[in-house]
Coordinates of C-alpha atoms in Angstrom, one line a residue:
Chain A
X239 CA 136.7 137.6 -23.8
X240 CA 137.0 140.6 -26.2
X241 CA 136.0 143.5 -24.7
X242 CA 136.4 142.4 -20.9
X243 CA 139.7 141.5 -19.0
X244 CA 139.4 140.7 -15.3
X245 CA 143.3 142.2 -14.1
X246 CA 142.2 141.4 -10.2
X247 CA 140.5 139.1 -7.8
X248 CA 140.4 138.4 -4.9
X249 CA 141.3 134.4 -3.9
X250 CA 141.2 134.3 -0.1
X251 CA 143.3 131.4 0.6
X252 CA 142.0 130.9 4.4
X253 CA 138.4 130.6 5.5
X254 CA 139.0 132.5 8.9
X255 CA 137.2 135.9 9.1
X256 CA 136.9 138.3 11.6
X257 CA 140.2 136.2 14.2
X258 CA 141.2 140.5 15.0
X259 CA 144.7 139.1 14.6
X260 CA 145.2 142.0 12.2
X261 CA 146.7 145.3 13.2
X262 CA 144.4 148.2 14.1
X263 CA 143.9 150.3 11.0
X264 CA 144.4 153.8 12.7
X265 CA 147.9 152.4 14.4
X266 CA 149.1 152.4 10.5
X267 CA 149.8 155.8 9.5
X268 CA 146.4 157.8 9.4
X269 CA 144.8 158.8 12.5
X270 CA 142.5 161.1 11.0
X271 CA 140.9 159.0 8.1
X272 CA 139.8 155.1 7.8
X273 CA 141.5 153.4 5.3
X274 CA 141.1 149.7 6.0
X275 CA 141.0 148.7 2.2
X276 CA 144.8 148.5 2.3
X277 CA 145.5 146.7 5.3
X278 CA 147.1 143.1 5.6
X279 CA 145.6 140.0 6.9
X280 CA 147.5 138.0 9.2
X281 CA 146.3 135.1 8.7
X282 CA 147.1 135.8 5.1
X283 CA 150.7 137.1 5.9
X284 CA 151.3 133.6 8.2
X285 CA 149.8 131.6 4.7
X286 CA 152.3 133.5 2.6
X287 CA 155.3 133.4 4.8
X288 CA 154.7 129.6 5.2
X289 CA 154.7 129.0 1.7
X290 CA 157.2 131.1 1.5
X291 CA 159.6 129.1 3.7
X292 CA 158.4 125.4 2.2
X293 CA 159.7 127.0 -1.3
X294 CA 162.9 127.9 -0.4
Chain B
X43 CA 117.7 145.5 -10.7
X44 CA 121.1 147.9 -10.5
X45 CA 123.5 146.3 -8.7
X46 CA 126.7 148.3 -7.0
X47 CA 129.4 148.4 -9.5
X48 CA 131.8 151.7 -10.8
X49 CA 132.8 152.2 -14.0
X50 CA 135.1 155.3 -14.4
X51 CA 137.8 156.1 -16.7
X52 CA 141.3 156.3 -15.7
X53 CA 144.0 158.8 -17.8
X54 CA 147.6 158.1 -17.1
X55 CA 149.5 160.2 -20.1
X56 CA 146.7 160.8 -22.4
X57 CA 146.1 157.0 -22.6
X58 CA 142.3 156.2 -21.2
X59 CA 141.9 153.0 -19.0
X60 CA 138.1 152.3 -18.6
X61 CA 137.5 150.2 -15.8
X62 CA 135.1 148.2 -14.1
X63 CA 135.4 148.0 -10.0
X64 CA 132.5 145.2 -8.2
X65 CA 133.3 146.0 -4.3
X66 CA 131.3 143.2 -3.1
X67 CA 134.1 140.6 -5.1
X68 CA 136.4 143.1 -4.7
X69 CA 137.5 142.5 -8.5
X70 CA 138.8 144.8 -11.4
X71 CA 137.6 144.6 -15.0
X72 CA 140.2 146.1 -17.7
X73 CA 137.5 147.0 -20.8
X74 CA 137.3 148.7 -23.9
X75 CA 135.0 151.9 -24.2
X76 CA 131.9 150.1 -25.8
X77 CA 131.8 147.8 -23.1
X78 CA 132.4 150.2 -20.9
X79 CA 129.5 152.1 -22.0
X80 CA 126.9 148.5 -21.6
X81 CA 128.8 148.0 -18.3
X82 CA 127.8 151.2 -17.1
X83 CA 124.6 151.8 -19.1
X84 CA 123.3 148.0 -17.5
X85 CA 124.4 149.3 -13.6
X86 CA 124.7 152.7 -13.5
X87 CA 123.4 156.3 -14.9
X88 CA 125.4 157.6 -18.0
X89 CA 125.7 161.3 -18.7
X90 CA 124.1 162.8 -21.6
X91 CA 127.2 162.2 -23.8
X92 CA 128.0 159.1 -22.7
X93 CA 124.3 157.8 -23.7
X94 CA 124.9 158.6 -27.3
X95 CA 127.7 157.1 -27.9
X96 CA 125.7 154.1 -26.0
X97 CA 122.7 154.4 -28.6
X98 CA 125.5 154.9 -31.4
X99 CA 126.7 151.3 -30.5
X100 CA 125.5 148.2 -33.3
X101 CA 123.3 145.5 -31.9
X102 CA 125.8 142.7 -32.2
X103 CA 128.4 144.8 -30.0
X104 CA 125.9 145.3 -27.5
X105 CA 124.9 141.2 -27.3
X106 CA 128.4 140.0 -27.6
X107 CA 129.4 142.8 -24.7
X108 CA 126.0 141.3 -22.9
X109 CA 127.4 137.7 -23.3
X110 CA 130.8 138.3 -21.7
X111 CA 128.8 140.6 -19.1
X112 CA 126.8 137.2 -18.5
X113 CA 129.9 135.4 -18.3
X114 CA 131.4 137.1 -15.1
X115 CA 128.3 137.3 -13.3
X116 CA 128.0 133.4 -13.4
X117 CA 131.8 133.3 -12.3
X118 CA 130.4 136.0 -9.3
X119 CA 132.9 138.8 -10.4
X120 CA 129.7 141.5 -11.4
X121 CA 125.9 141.8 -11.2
X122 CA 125.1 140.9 -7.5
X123 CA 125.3 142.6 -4.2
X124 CA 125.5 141.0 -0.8
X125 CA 125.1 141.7 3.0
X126 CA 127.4 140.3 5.6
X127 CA 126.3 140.1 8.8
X128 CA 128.6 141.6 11.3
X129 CA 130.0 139.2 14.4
X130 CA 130.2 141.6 17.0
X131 CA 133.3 141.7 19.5
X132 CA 133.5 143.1 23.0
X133 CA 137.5 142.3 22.6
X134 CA 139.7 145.1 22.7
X135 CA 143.2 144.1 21.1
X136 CA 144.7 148.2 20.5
X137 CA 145.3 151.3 23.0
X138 CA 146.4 154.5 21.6
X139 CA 148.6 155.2 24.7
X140 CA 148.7 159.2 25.7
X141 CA 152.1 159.2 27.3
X142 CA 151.9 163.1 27.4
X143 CA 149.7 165.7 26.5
X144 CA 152.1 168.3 26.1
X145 CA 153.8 169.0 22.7
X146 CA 157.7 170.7 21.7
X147 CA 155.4 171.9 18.7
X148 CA 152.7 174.8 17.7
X149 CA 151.0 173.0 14.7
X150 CA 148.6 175.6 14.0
X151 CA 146.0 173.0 12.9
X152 CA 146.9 170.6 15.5
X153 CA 143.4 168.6 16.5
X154 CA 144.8 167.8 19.8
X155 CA 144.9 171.6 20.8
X156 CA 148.9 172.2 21.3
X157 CA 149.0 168.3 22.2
X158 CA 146.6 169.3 25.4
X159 CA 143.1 167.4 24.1
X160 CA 141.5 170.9 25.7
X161 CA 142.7 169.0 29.0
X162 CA 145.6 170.0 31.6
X163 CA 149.4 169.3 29.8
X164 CA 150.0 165.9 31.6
X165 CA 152.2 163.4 31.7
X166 CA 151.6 159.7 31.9
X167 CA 153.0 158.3 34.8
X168 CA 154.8 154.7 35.3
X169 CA 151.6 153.4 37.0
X170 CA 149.3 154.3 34.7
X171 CA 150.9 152.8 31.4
X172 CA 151.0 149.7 33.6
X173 CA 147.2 149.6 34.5
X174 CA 146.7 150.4 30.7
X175 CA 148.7 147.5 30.0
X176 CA 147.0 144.8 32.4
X177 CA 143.5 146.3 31.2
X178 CA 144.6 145.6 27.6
X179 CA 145.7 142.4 28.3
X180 CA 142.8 141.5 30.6
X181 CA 140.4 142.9 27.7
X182 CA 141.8 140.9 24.9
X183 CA 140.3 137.2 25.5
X184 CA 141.4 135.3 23.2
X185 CA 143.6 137.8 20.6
X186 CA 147.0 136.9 20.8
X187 CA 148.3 140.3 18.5
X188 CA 148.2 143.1 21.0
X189 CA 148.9 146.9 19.5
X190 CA 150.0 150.2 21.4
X191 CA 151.0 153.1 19.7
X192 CA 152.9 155.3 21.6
X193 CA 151.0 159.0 20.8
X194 CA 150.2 162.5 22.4
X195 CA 151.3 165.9 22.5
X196 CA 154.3 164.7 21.8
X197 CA 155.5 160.3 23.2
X198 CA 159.4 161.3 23.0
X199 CA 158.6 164.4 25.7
X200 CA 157.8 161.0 28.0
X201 CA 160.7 158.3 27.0
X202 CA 160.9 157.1 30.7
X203 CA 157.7 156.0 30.1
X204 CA 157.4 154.5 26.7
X205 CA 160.6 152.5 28.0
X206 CA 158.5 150.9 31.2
X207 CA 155.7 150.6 29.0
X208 CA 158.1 148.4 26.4
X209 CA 159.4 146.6 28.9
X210 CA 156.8 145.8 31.0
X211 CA 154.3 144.9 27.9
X212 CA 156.9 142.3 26.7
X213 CA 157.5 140.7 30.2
X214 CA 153.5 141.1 30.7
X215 CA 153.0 139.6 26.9
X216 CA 155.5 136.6 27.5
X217 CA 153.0 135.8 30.9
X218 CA 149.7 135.8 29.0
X219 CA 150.6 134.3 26.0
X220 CA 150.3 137.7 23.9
X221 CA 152.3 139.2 21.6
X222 CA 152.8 142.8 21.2
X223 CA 153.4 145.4 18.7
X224 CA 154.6 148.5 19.3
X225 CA 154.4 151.6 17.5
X226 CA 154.9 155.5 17.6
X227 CA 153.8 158.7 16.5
X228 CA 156.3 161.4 16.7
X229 CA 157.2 164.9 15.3
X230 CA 161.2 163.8 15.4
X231 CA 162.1 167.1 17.4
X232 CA 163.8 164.9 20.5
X233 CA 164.7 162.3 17.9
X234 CA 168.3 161.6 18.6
X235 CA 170.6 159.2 18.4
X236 CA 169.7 157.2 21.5
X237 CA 165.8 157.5 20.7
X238 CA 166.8 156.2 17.3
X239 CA 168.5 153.1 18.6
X240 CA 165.6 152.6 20.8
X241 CA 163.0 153.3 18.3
X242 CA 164.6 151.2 15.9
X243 CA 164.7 148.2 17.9
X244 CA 161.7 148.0 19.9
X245 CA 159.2 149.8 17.5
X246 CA 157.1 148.1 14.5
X247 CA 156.1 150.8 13.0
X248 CA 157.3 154.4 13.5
X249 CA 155.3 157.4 11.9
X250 CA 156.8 160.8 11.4
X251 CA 155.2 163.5 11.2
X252 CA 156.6 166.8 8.3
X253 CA 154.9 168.1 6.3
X254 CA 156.3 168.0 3.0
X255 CA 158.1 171.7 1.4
X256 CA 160.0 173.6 3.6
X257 CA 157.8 177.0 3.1
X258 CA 154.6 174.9 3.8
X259 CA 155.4 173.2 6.5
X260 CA 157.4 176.3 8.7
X261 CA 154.2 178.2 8.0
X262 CA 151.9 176.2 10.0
X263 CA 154.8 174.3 12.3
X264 CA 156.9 175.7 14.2
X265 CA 158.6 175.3 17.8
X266 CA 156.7 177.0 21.0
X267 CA 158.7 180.1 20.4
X268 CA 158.1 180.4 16.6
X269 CA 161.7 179.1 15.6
X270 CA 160.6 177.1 12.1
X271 CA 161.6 173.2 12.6
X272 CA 161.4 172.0 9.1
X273 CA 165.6 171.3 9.2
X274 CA 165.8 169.8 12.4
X275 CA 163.0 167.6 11.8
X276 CA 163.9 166.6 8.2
X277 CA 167.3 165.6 9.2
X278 CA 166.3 163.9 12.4
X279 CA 164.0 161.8 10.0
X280 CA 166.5 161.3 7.1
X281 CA 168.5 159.7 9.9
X282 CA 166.3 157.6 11.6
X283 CA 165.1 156.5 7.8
X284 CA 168.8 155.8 7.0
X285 CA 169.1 152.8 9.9
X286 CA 165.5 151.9 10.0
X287 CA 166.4 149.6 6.9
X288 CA 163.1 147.3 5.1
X289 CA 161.8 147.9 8.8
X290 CA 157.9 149.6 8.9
X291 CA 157.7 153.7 9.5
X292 CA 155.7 156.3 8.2
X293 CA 156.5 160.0 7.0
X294 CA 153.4 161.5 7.3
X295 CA 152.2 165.0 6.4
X296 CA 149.3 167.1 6.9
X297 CA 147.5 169.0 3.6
X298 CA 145.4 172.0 4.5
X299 CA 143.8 174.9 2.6
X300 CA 147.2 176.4 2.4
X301 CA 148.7 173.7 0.3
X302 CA 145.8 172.7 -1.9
X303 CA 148.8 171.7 -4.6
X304 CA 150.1 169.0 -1.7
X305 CA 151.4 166.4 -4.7
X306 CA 154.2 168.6 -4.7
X307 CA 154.9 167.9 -1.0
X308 CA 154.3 163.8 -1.5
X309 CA 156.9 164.6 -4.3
X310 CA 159.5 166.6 -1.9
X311 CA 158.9 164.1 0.9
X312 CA 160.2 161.6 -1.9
X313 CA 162.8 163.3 -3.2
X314 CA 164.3 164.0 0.4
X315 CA 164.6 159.9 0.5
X316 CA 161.8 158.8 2.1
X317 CA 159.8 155.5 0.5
X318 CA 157.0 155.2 2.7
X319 CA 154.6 158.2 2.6
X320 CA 151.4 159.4 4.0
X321 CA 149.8 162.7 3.2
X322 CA 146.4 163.2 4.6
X323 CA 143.4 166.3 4.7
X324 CA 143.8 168.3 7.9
X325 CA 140.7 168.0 10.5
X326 CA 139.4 171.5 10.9
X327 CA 136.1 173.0 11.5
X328 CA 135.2 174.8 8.3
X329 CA 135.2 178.2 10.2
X330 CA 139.1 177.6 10.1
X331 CA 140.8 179.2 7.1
X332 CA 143.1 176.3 6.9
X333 CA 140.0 173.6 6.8
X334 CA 139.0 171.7 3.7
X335 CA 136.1 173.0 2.9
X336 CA 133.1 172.0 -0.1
X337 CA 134.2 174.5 -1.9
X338 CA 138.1 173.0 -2.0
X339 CA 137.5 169.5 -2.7
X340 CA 137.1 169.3 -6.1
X341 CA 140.6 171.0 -5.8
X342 CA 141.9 168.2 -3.8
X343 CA 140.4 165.0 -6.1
X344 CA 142.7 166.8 -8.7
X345 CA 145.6 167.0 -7.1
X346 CA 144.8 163.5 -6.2
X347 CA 144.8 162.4 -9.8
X348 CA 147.8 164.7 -10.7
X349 CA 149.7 163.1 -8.2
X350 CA 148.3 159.3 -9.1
X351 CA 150.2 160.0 -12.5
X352 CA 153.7 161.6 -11.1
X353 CA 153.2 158.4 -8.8
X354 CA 153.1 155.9 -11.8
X355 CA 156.0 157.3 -13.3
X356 CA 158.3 157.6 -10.5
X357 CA 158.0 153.8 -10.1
X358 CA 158.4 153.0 -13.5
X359 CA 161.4 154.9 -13.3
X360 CA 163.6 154.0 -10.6
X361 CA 162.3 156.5 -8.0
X362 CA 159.7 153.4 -6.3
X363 CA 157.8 155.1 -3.5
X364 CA 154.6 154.2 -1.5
X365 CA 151.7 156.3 -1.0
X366 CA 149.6 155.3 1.8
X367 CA 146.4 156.0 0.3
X368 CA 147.2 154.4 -2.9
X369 CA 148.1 151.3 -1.6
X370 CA 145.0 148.1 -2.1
X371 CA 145.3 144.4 -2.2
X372 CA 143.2 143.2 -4.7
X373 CA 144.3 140.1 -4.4
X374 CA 143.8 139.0 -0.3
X375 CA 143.6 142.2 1.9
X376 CA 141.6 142.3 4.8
X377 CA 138.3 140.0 6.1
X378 CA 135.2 141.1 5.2
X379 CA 135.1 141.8 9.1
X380 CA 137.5 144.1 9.3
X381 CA 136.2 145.7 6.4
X382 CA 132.6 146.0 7.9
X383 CA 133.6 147.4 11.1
X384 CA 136.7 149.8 9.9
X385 CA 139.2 151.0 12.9
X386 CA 136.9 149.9 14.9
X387 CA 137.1 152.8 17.5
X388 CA 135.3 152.6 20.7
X389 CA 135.4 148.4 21.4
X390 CA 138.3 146.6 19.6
X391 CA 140.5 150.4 19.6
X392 CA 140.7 152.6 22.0
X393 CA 142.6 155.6 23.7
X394 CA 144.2 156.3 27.2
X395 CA 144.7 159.8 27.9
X396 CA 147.9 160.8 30.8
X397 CA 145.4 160.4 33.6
X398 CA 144.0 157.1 32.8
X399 CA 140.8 157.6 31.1
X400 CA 139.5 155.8 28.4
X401 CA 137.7 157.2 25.6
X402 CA 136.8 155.5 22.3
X403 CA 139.9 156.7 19.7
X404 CA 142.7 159.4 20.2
X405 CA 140.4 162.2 18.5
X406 CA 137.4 161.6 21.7
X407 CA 140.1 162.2 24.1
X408 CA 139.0 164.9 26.5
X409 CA 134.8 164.8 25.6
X410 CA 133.5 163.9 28.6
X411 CA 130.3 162.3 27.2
X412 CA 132.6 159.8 25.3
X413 CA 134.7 159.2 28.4
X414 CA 134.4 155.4 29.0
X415 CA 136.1 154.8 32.5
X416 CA 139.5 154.7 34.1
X417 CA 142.1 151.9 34.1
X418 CA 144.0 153.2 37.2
X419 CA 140.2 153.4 39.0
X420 CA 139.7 149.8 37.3
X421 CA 136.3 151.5 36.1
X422 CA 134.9 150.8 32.8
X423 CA 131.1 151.6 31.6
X424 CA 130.2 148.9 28.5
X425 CA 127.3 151.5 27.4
X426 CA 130.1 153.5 25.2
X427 CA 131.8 150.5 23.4
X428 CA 127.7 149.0 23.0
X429 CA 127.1 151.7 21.1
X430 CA 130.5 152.2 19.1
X431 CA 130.1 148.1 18.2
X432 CA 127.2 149.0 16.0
X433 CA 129.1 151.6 14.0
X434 CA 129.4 149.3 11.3
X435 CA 129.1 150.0 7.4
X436 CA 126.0 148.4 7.5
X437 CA 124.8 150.5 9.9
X438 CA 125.4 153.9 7.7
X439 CA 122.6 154.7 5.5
X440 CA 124.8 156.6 3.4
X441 CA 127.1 153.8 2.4
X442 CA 124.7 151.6 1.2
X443 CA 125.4 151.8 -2.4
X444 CA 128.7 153.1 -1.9
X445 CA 131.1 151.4 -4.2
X446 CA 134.2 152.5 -1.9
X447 CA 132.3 151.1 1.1
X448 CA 134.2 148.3 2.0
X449 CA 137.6 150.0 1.7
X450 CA 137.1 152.6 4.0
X451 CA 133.9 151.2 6.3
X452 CA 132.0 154.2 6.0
X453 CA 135.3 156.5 7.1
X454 CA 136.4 158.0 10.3
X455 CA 134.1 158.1 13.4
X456 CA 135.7 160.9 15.4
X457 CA 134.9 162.9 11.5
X458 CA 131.3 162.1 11.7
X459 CA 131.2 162.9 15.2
X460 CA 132.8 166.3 14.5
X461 CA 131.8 167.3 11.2
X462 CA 128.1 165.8 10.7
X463 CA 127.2 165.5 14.6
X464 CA 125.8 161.7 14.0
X465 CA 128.7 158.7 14.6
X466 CA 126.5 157.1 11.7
X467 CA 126.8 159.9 8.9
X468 CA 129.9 159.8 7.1
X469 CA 132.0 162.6 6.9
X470 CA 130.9 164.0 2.9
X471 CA 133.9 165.8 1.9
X472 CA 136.0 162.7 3.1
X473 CA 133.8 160.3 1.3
X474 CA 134.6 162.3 -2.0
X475 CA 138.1 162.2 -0.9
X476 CA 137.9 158.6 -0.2
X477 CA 136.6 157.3 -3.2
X478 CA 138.8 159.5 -5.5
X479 CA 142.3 157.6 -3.6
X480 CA 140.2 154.2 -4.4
X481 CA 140.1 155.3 -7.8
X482 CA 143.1 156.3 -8.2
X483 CA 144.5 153.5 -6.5
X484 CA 142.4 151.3 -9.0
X485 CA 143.8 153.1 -11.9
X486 CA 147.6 152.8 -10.7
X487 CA 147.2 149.3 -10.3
X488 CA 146.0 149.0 -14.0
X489 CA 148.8 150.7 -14.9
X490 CA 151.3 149.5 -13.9
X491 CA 150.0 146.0 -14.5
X492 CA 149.6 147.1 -17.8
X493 CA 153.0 148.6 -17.9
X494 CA 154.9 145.8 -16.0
X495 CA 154.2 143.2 -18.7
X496 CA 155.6 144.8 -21.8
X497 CA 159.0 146.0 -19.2

């Protein structure tokens, strides 16, 4: 495209939603605001550090 | 139909990024101005000036813009909105663990009233981290990730405890088939070396807690006697950084009215060494000369965008640090859940003051309306967490065509319960707040992808 260039996506790689494996968003570093937009998912971190392993 | 989608520029050195966020796919759009202007014109309301150069664009522009506007709807990157119903979860998987309500600190915009929650300056005993620990576990069902962070007043003024409490939650954990993490919260005055070693080990995350400059932090911190405690605590920390390796913790710092120019502290916090950073707004009535009031904020987003580009070009140049608010995965980052129901304070997260009670977050502790039982008494009244389960970002009126919705879930509860009087009415001057960082954080991340190829 000319004028438009997509620079992020998001591509879930599981289908799970909502396990609440994930760490509570206030035991992060805030406990005055809600930031949840910049927490991890776990079942995306177990994905990744799968993968991670098979490469090496 | 108008559709949520935000289109705002982005300056980093002069240079303008226009740029096109759809919260619902949770993608980015890197575009020039005209499209920018079709983009916005198409979803949004353009201001006066921003409409002319819109009517000054040629016809073929605007239907070769329109095309590749077509284009990413049908790939589902732009141009629709969704609802996702919320799965509702009486599981609790966190406790904010009081282990002491008394504090070797004076913050003078300390929420939790000199550590005390307004209640008596009490210590958690041995028995009572054990019943929070067996209520945890017997709460959780089916979650095998278990949290406690160790808070107060002040967790290290209570090591005997944290020390039962690690123990016995691993030994507890290893039973049930859990696992736990721990963390704390700590102002790093009775950090020494032994709490170190122990922190280091048993901790996964470790937040603490300076504020930034010397002269703005011994202003509103000091010890109960007055003595300043900016040194002690800036060493005890630069210690504790020094072995805590690639290993999680948090310096975090408190901006109030006093320090309305608080880059400069995110900016001494990383020149003193530290890599992981969080500086947030202070919670204050607005009565309180140190509160962040209407009038301030447009002071704060600012500062915010000031410090978005010292940020960029600290990391460019050798000096990588992370800001917690700039931080976003735009790539995975949390379930559509998690992002609908937030910390969720009150069912899946909740707090245990010294005594045993248990209220729906660390900032309820001590209301007495929001006191949901006892874990010592084995008491525990579902109305609260009922009603806490439906503070979801569907549920806020407010958010509904909030681009920044689903990155903060409408904000912090205990904030609309103290500043708006309603759990379900976000906080206002944190929602500017809030969708400022998400801009910025949307603009670093252009940036430096931007920046990254060409290095």
């Amino acid at each position: 495209m000319k004028h438009i260039s997509t620079i992020a996506k998001t591509e879930r790689k599981s289908s799970v939603m909502g396990c609440g494996e994930c760490q509570s968003s206030c035991q992060s570093a805030c406990k005055t605001s809600c930031t949840v937009g910049n927490q991890t998912c776990k079942q995306e971190e177990r994905i990744n550090s799968t993968q991670k392993k098979e490469n090496i | 139909m108008r559709f949520i989608t935000h289109s705002f520029p982005f300056t980093y050195k002069g240079e303008t990024f226009y740029l096109v966020y759809h919260p619902y796919s949770n993608s980015l759009h890197s575009v020039d101005k005209k499209a920018y202007l079709v983009i916005k014109h198409k979803y949004e309301e353009l201001s006066p000036q921003e409409l002319a150069d819109f009517s000054a664009l040629s016809a073929a522009d605007v239907t070769e813009i329109e095309s590749e506007i077509a284009e990413l709807e049908a790939q589902g990157l732009i141009g629709f909105d969704q609802t996702f119903p919320y799965q509702k979860s009486n599981l609790v998987k966190a406790l904010c663990l009081h282990v002491c309500h008394d504090c070797n600190l004076r913050c003078k915009y300390c929420f939790a009233k000199e550590g005390t929650y307004n209640t008596a300056r009490d210590y958690m005993s041995k028995e009572v981290a054990k019943a929070a620990i067996d209520f945890l576990i017997a709460k959780s069902g089916s979650r095998k990730s278990l949290e406690i962070d160790f808070f107060g007043g002040e967790p290290l003024m209570n090591m005997d405890v944290v020390k039962f409490a690690v123990e016995y939650g691993r030994a507890a954990a290893k039973e049930h088939g859990k696992e736990f993490s721990f963390t704390m919260t700590t102002n790093a005055i009775l950090l020494n070396d032994e709490n170190i070693v122990f922190l280091n080990r048993e901790m996964d995350n470790v937040v603490i807690s300076i504020d930034g400059r010397r002269e703005v932090h011994d202003r509103v911190r000091t010890t109960r006697s007055g003595v300043p405690a900016y040194d002690h605590i800036l060493q005890a920390a630069k210690k504790f950084r020094a072995v805590r390796g690639d290993k999680r913790y948090y310096i975090r710092g408190t901006f109030t009215a006093y320090n309305l120019d608080f880059s400069n502290d995110v900016l001494a916090l990383a020149d003193a060494g530290f890599d992981q950073i969080s500086v947030e707004p202070v919670v204050l009535p607005p009565e309180n000369p140190m509160a962040i009031t209407a009038d301030k904020v447009g002071q704060v987003l600012s500062e915010y965008d000031k410090l978005a580009e010292a940020y960029i070009d600290r990391r460019a140049n050798g000096k990588w640090f992370n800001f917690f608010h700039f931080m976003i995965d735009l790539t995975e980052g949390p379930c559509i859940m998690k992002r609908l129901s937030g910390c969720s304070a009150g069912c899946g997260y909740l707090a245990i003051s010294p005594v045993g009670d248990i209220y729906p977050c660390h900032q309820f502790v001590g209301e007495s309306d929001y006191k949901i039982g006892n874990v010592l008494e084995g008491t525990f009244d579902p109305a609260v967490p009922r009603k806490f389960a439906e503070i979801t970002v569907n549920n806020k009126a407010k958010c509904e065509n909030c681009f920044a919705k689903y990155y903060c879930s409408g904000g912090c509860v205990a904030a609309s319960h103290y500043y708006e009087k309603d759990l379900f009415t976000p906080y206002g001057a944190g929602c500017e707040m809030m969708k400022k960082r998400l801009e910025c954080s949307l603009g670093i991340y252009a940036v430096e992808k931007k920046y990254a190829k060409k290095r």
